[in-house]
């Protein structure tokens, strides 16, 4: 069933686990994630990067995601990931997204608050919860996870109170993409932020984070974890391994759909989201 962002975050908070948020790109990645969620009776978030809402991909993909979510027997939220601005947010709402992220983390603290609050107020009018970002989660290729300043509990508290976000992405030792060295998370900081705010704390850059760090982060209070890069590899590795003799595209794609399904199942179980639907 298609559910709102706030609804799915509440399920995670009550159950003390993290909801897997998987970045999807096409019908096949949607099919793989939904099959995994159905099999393990797990709530999931299907999310699209902001750039998909600046071109035709989002337009074509949105009805696929909505239909898959509506037909699913488990709770599924359709979320805009790293929303760049008003245009992308408006388009995502028009396409039927049930969760919105606005990422103004590159701005200074006060501007991040005022820009995020504008989006929260707009989304509130249509009953949709918003994820903000405080403390920049950069790129693993640049080693940002080792150098970026961690979000403080004090700033997080103020940010959540002033913006009214339902969820907050924080900088606690992760970055997007493939890590050169396995990251070490600031677990005490996660716990401090979790205790200081009532927003769901979000971990970006889930690909390549060791399993024990993920489990400890959830124990400390993380309630949503994003996976993008490793889902792409789960899909593409299977595409490259498929024989060129197979030319019927649905048959060619079967291995890739299954690769995504197996990847999603692994993360659902790691995050403790199985049997939580
Ligand atoms: P990875 O691609 O590193 O898994 O990060 C995904 C993400 O955080 C999407 O917002």
PDB file of N, CA and C in Angstrom, residues 114-176:
ATOM      1  N   UNK A 114      15.763  28.630   6.862  1.00  0.00           N
ATOM      2  CA  UNK A 114      14.669  29.380   6.222  1.00  0.00           C
ATOM      3  C   UNK A 114      14.224  28.730   4.905  1.00  0.00           C
ATOM      4  N   UNK A 115      15.179  28.208   4.111  1.00  0.00           N
ATOM      5  CA  UNK A 115      14.803  27.549   2.842  1.00  0.00           C
ATOM      6  C   UNK A 115      14.065  26.226   3.087  1.00  0.00           C
ATOM      7  N   UNK A 116      14.516  25.487   4.096  1.00  0.00           N
ATOM      8  CA  UNK A 116      13.869  24.204   4.404  1.00  0.00           C
ATOM      9  C   UNK A 116      12.456  24.453   4.921  1.00  0.00           C
ATOM     10  N   UNK A 117      12.322  25.486   5.774  1.00  0.00           N
ATOM     11  CA  UNK A 117      11.007  25.762   6.368  1.00  0.00           C
ATOM     12  C   UNK A 117       9.955  26.112   5.288  1.00  0.00           C
ATOM     13  N   UNK A 118      10.401  26.831   4.258  1.00  0.00           N
ATOM     14  CA  UNK A 118       9.462  27.185   3.159  1.00  0.00           C
ATOM     15  C   UNK A 118       8.863  25.915   2.555  1.00  0.00           C
ATOM     16  N   UNK A 119       9.722  24.919   2.341  1.00  0.00           N
ATOM     17  CA  UNK A 119       9.264  23.655   1.736  1.00  0.00           C
ATOM     18  C   UNK A 119       8.386  22.878   2.720  1.00  0.00           C
ATOM     19  N   UNK A 120       8.775  22.881   4.005  1.00  0.00           N
ATOM     20  CA  UNK A 120       7.964  22.184   5.016  1.00  0.00           C
ATOM     21  C   UNK A 120       6.565  22.788   5.047  1.00  0.00           C
ATOM     22  N   UNK A 121       6.479  24.113   5.029  1.00  0.00           N
ATOM     23  CA  UNK A 121       5.163  24.779   5.093  1.00  0.00           C
ATOM     24  C   UNK A 121       4.324  24.430   3.866  1.00  0.00           C
ATOM     25  N   UNK A 122       4.973  24.427   2.704  1.00  0.00           N
ATOM     26  CA  UNK A 122       4.243  24.094   1.477  1.00  0.00           C
ATOM     27  C   UNK A 122       3.749  22.640   1.512  1.00  0.00           C
ATOM     28  N   UNK A 123       4.617  21.743   1.942  1.00  0.00           N
ATOM     29  CA  UNK A 123       4.250  20.316   1.974  1.00  0.00           C
ATOM     30  C   UNK A 123       3.193  20.034   3.035  1.00  0.00           C
ATOM     31  N   UNK A 124       3.238  20.818   4.105  1.00  0.00           N
ATOM     32  CA  UNK A 124       2.239  20.638   5.166  1.00  0.00           C
ATOM     33  C   UNK A 124       0.843  20.879   4.595  1.00  0.00           C
ATOM     34  N   UNK A 125       0.733  21.804   3.670  1.00  0.00           N
ATOM     35  CA  UNK A 125      -0.559  22.130   3.060  1.00  0.00           C
ATOM     36  C   UNK A 125      -1.159  20.940   2.312  1.00  0.00           C
ATOM     37  N   UNK A 126      -0.281  20.015   1.879  1.00  0.00           N
ATOM     38  CA  UNK A 126      -0.795  18.820   1.196  1.00  0.00           C
ATOM     39  C   UNK A 126      -0.537  17.550   2.024  1.00  0.00           C
ATOM     40  N   UNK A 127      -0.238  17.752   3.311  1.00  0.00           N
ATOM     41  CA  UNK A 127      -0.124  16.624   4.249  1.00  0.00           C
ATOM     42  C   UNK A 127       1.088  15.746   4.044  1.00  0.00           C
ATOM     43  N   UNK A 128       2.197  16.337   3.600  1.00  0.00           N
ATOM     44  CA  UNK A 128       3.391  15.508   3.327  1.00  0.00           C
ATOM     45  C   UNK A 128       4.573  15.928   4.191  1.00  0.00           C
ATOM     46  N   UNK A 129       5.191  14.932   4.824  1.00  0.00           N
ATOM     47  CA  UNK A 129       6.338  15.179   5.698  1.00  0.00           C
ATOM     48  C   UNK A 129       7.607  15.406   4.892  1.00  0.00           C
ATOM     49  N   UNK A 130       8.550  16.134   5.495  1.00  0.00           N
ATOM     50  CA  UNK A 130       9.768  16.545   4.788  1.00  0.00           C
ATOM     51  C   UNK A 130      11.015  16.095   5.560  1.00  0.00           C
ATOM     52  N   UNK A 131      12.025  15.708   4.771  1.00  0.00           N
ATOM     53  CA  UNK A 131      13.359  15.398   5.317  1.00  0.00           C
ATOM     54  C   UNK A 131      14.279  16.564   4.967  1.00  0.00           C
ATOM     55  N   UNK A 132      15.006  17.070   5.957  1.00  0.00           N
ATOM     56  CA  UNK A 132      16.014  18.105   5.693  1.00  0.00           C
ATOM     57  C   UNK A 132      17.394  17.510   5.878  1.00  0.00           C
ATOM     58  N   UNK A 133      18.408  18.309   5.592  1.00  0.00           N
ATOM     59  CA  UNK A 133      19.789  17.829   5.823  1.00  0.00           C
ATOM     60  C   UNK A 133      20.579  18.904   6.538  1.00  0.00           C
ATOM     61  N   UNK A 134      21.257  18.491   7.589  1.00  0.00           N
ATOM     62  CA  UNK A 134      22.071  19.431   8.367  1.00  0.00           C
ATOM     63  C   UNK A 134      23.446  18.832   8.585  1.00  0.00           C
ATOM     64  N   UNK A 135      24.477  19.556   8.096  1.00  0.00           N
ATOM     65  CA  UNK A 135      25.834  19.007   8.099  1.00  0.00           C
ATOM     66  C   UNK A 135      25.938  18.295   6.770  1.00  0.00           C
ATOM     67  N   UNK A 136      26.887  18.673   5.969  1.00  0.00           N
ATOM     68  CA  UNK A 136      26.875  18.178   4.591  1.00  0.00           C
ATOM     69  C   UNK A 136      27.421  16.750   4.488  1.00  0.00           C
ATOM     70  N   UNK A 137      26.589  15.846   3.914  1.00  0.00           N
ATOM     71  CA  UNK A 137      27.047  14.474   3.636  1.00  0.00           C
ATOM     72  C   UNK A 137      27.622  14.509   2.219  1.00  0.00           C
ATOM     73  N   UNK A 138      28.929  14.518   2.106  1.00  0.00           N
ATOM     74  CA  UNK A 138      29.560  14.723   0.803  1.00  0.00           C
ATOM     75  C   UNK A 138      29.792  13.456   0.024  1.00  0.00           C
ATOM     76  N   UNK A 139      30.933  13.416  -0.686  1.00  0.00           N
ATOM     77  CA  UNK A 139      31.196  12.276  -1.576  1.00  0.00           C
ATOM     78  C   UNK A 139      32.356  11.428  -1.052  1.00  0.00           C
ATOM     79  N   UNK A 140      32.149  10.113  -1.130  1.00  0.00           N
ATOM     80  CA  UNK A 140      33.168   9.174  -0.645  1.00  0.00           C
ATOM     81  C   UNK A 140      34.422   9.250  -1.521  1.00  0.00           C
ATOM     82  N   UNK A 141      34.237   9.565  -2.805  1.00  0.00           N
ATOM     83  CA  UNK A 141      35.378   9.656  -3.719  1.00  0.00           C
ATOM     84  C   UNK A 141      36.347  10.736  -3.253  1.00  0.00           C
ATOM     85  N   UNK A 142      35.816  11.783  -2.622  1.00  0.00           N
ATOM     86  CA  UNK A 142      36.677  12.863  -2.118  1.00  0.00           C
ATOM     87  C   UNK A 142      37.077  12.635  -0.668  1.00  0.00           C
ATOM     88  N   UNK A 143      36.616  11.537  -0.063  1.00  0.00           N
ATOM     89  CA  UNK A 143      36.965  11.250   1.333  1.00  0.00           C
ATOM     90  C   UNK A 143      36.253  12.181   2.310  1.00  0.00           C
ATOM     91  N   UNK A 144      35.105  12.748   1.903  1.00  0.00           N
ATOM     92  CA  UNK A 144      34.402  13.728   2.747  1.00  0.00           C
ATOM     93  C   UNK A 144      33.976  13.148   4.094  1.00  0.00           C
ATOM     94  N   UNK A 145      33.740  11.833   4.129  1.00  0.00           N
ATOM     95  CA  UNK A 145      33.270  11.241   5.399  1.00  0.00           C
ATOM     96  C   UNK A 145      34.314  11.384   6.500  1.00  0.00           C
ATOM     97  N   UNK A 146      35.583  11.546   6.095  1.00  0.00           N
ATOM     98  CA  UNK A 146      36.637  11.655   7.105  1.00  0.00           C
ATOM     99  C   UNK A 146      36.879  13.099   7.529  1.00  0.00           C
ATOM    100  N   UNK A 147      36.495  14.036   6.679  1.00  0.00           N
ATOM    101  CA  UNK A 147      36.837  15.431   6.968  1.00  0.00           C
ATOM    102  C   UNK A 147      35.633  16.282   7.375  1.00  0.00           C
ATOM    103  N   UNK A 148      34.421  15.884   6.964  1.00  0.00           N
ATOM    104  CA  UNK A 148      33.244  16.731   7.230  1.00  0.00           C
ATOM    105  C   UNK A 148      32.972  16.831   8.727  1.00  0.00           C
ATOM    106  N   UNK A 149      32.633  18.024   9.153  1.00  0.00           N
ATOM    107  CA  UNK A 149      32.270  18.228  10.568  1.00  0.00           C
ATOM    108  C   UNK A 149      30.974  17.510  10.867  1.00  0.00           C
ATOM    109  N   UNK A 150      30.923  16.855  12.013  1.00  0.00           N
ATOM    110  CA  UNK A 150      29.695  16.138  12.368  1.00  0.00           C
ATOM    111  C   UNK A 150      28.619  17.108  12.854  1.00  0.00           C
ATOM    112  N   UNK A 151      27.378  16.782  12.539  1.00  0.00           N
ATOM    113  CA  UNK A 151      26.234  17.575  12.996  1.00  0.00           C
ATOM    114  C   UNK A 151      26.193  17.512  14.526  1.00  0.00           C
ATOM    115  N   UNK A 152      25.908  18.649  15.170  1.00  0.00           N
ATOM    116  CA  UNK A 152      25.812  18.612  16.635  1.00  0.00           C
ATOM    117  C   UNK A 152      24.352  18.441  17.058  1.00  0.00           C
ATOM    118  N   UNK A 153      24.159  17.895  18.263  1.00  0.00           N
ATOM    119  CA  UNK A 153      22.800  17.679  18.780  1.00  0.00           C
ATOM    120  C   UNK A 153      22.088  19.015  18.984  1.00  0.00           C
ATOM    121  N   UNK A 154      22.848  20.007  19.428  1.00  0.00           N
ATOM    122  CA  UNK A 154      22.274  21.341  19.682  1.00  0.00           C
ATOM    123  C   UNK A 154      21.736  21.955  18.383  1.00  0.00           C
ATOM    124  N   UNK A 155      22.545  21.896  17.321  1.00  0.00           N
ATOM    125  CA  UNK A 155      22.107  22.429  16.028  1.00  0.00           C
ATOM    126  C   UNK A 155      20.915  21.632  15.493  1.00  0.00           C
ATOM    127  N   UNK A 156      20.983  20.324  15.650  1.00  0.00           N
ATOM    128  CA  UNK A 156      19.896  19.471  15.141  1.00  0.00           C
ATOM    129  C   UNK A 156      18.578  19.821  15.832  1.00  0.00           C
ATOM    130  N   UNK A 157      18.632  20.013  17.137  1.00  0.00           N
ATOM    131  CA  UNK A 157      17.431  20.345  17.914  1.00  0.00           C
ATOM    132  C   UNK A 157      16.826  21.654  17.393  1.00  0.00           C
ATOM    133  N   UNK A 158      17.682  22.658  17.242  1.00  0.00           N
ATOM    134  CA  UNK A 158      17.206  23.979  16.782  1.00  0.00           C
ATOM    135  C   UNK A 158      16.629  23.861  15.365  1.00  0.00           C
ATOM    136  N   UNK A 159      17.349  23.129  14.514  1.00  0.00           N
ATOM    137  CA  UNK A 159      16.923  22.982  13.120  1.00  0.00           C
ATOM    138  C   UNK A 159      15.544  22.326  13.029  1.00  0.00           C
ATOM    139  N   UNK A 160      15.371  21.266  13.798  1.00  0.00           N
ATOM    140  CA  UNK A 160      14.089  20.532  13.760  1.00  0.00           C
ATOM    141  C   UNK A 160      12.962  21.406  14.313  1.00  0.00           C
ATOM    142  N   UNK A 161      13.232  22.086  15.415  1.00  0.00           N
ATOM    143  CA  UNK A 161      12.187  22.940  16.021  1.00  0.00           C
ATOM    144  C   UNK A 161      11.785  24.065  15.081  1.00  0.00           C
ATOM    145  N   UNK A 162      12.771  24.687  14.442  1.00  0.00           N
ATOM    146  CA  UNK A 162      12.460  25.861  13.618  1.00  0.00           C
ATOM    147  C   UNK A 162      11.904  25.527  12.240  1.00  0.00           C
ATOM    148  N   UNK A 163      12.278  24.361  11.718  1.00  0.00           N
ATOM    149  CA  UNK A 163      11.785  24.022  10.362  1.00  0.00           C
ATOM    150  C   UNK A 163      10.528  23.154  10.399  1.00  0.00           C
ATOM    151  N   UNK A 164      10.411  22.317  11.419  1.00  0.00           N
ATOM    152  CA  UNK A 164       9.281  21.380  11.471  1.00  0.00           C
ATOM    153  C   UNK A 164       9.481  20.152  10.596  1.00  0.00           C
ATOM    154  N   UNK A 165      10.748  19.805  10.260  1.00  0.00           N
ATOM    155  CA  UNK A 165      10.978  18.591   9.451  1.00  0.00           C
ATOM    156  C   UNK A 165      10.588  17.332  10.233  1.00  0.00           C
ATOM    157  N   UNK A 166      10.174  16.304   9.499  1.00  0.00           N
ATOM    158  CA  UNK A 166       9.844  15.007  10.112  1.00  0.00           C
ATOM    159  C   UNK A 166      11.078  14.132  10.234  1.00  0.00           C
ATOM    160  N   UNK A 167      12.056  14.377   9.363  1.00  0.00           N
ATOM    161  CA  UNK A 167      13.264  13.546   9.331  1.00  0.00           C
ATOM    162  C   UNK A 167      14.463  14.446   9.074  1.00  0.00           C
ATOM    163  N   UNK A 168      15.612  14.016   9.587  1.00  0.00           N
ATOM    164  CA  UNK A 168      16.815  14.832   9.423  1.00  0.00           C
ATOM    165  C   UNK A 168      18.005  13.969   9.043  1.00  0.00           C
ATOM    166  N   UNK A 169      18.586  14.278   7.866  1.00  0.00           N
ATOM    167  CA  UNK A 169      19.823  13.619   7.438  1.00  0.00           C
ATOM    168  C   UNK A 169      20.978  14.336   8.122  1.00  0.00           C
ATOM    169  N   UNK A 170      21.895  13.571   8.707  1.00  0.00           N
ATOM    170  CA  UNK A 170      22.981  14.181   9.476  1.00  0.00           C
ATOM    171  C   UNK A 170      24.344  13.690   9.001  1.00  0.00           C
ATOM    172  N   UNK A 171      25.361  14.506   9.285  1.00  0.00           N
ATOM    173  CA  UNK A 171      26.739  14.123   8.955  1.00  0.00           C
ATOM    174  C   UNK A 171      27.340  13.455  10.185  1.00  0.00           C
ATOM    175  N   UNK A 172      27.512  12.150  10.120  1.00  0.00           N
ATOM    176  CA  UNK A 172      28.034  11.386  11.271  1.00  0.00           C
ATOM    177  C   UNK A 172      29.068  10.348  10.815  1.00  0.00           C
ATOM    178  N   UNK A 173      29.736  10.653   9.681  1.00  0.00           N
ATOM    179  CA  UNK A 173      30.815   9.760   9.265  1.00  0.00           C
ATOM    180  C   UNK A 173      30.558   8.976   7.989  1.00  0.00           C
ATOM    181  N   UNK A 174      29.470   9.310   7.268  1.00  0.00           N
ATOM    182  CA  UNK A 174      29.241   8.637   5.983  1.00  0.00           C
ATOM    183  C   UNK A 174      29.334   9.646   4.830  1.00  0.00           C
ATOM    184  N   UNK A 175      29.437   9.111   3.615  1.00  0.00           N
ATOM    185  CA  UNK A 175      29.427   9.925   2.401  1.00  0.00           C
ATOM    186  C   UNK A 175      28.824   9.075   1.288  1.00  0.00           C
ATOM    187  N   UNK A 176      28.463   9.736   0.187  1.00  0.00           N
ATOM    188  CA  UNK A 176      27.835   9.026  -0.924  1.00  0.00           C
ATOM    189  C   UNK A 176      28.873   8.381  -1.845  1.00  0.00           C
TER     190      UNK A 176
END
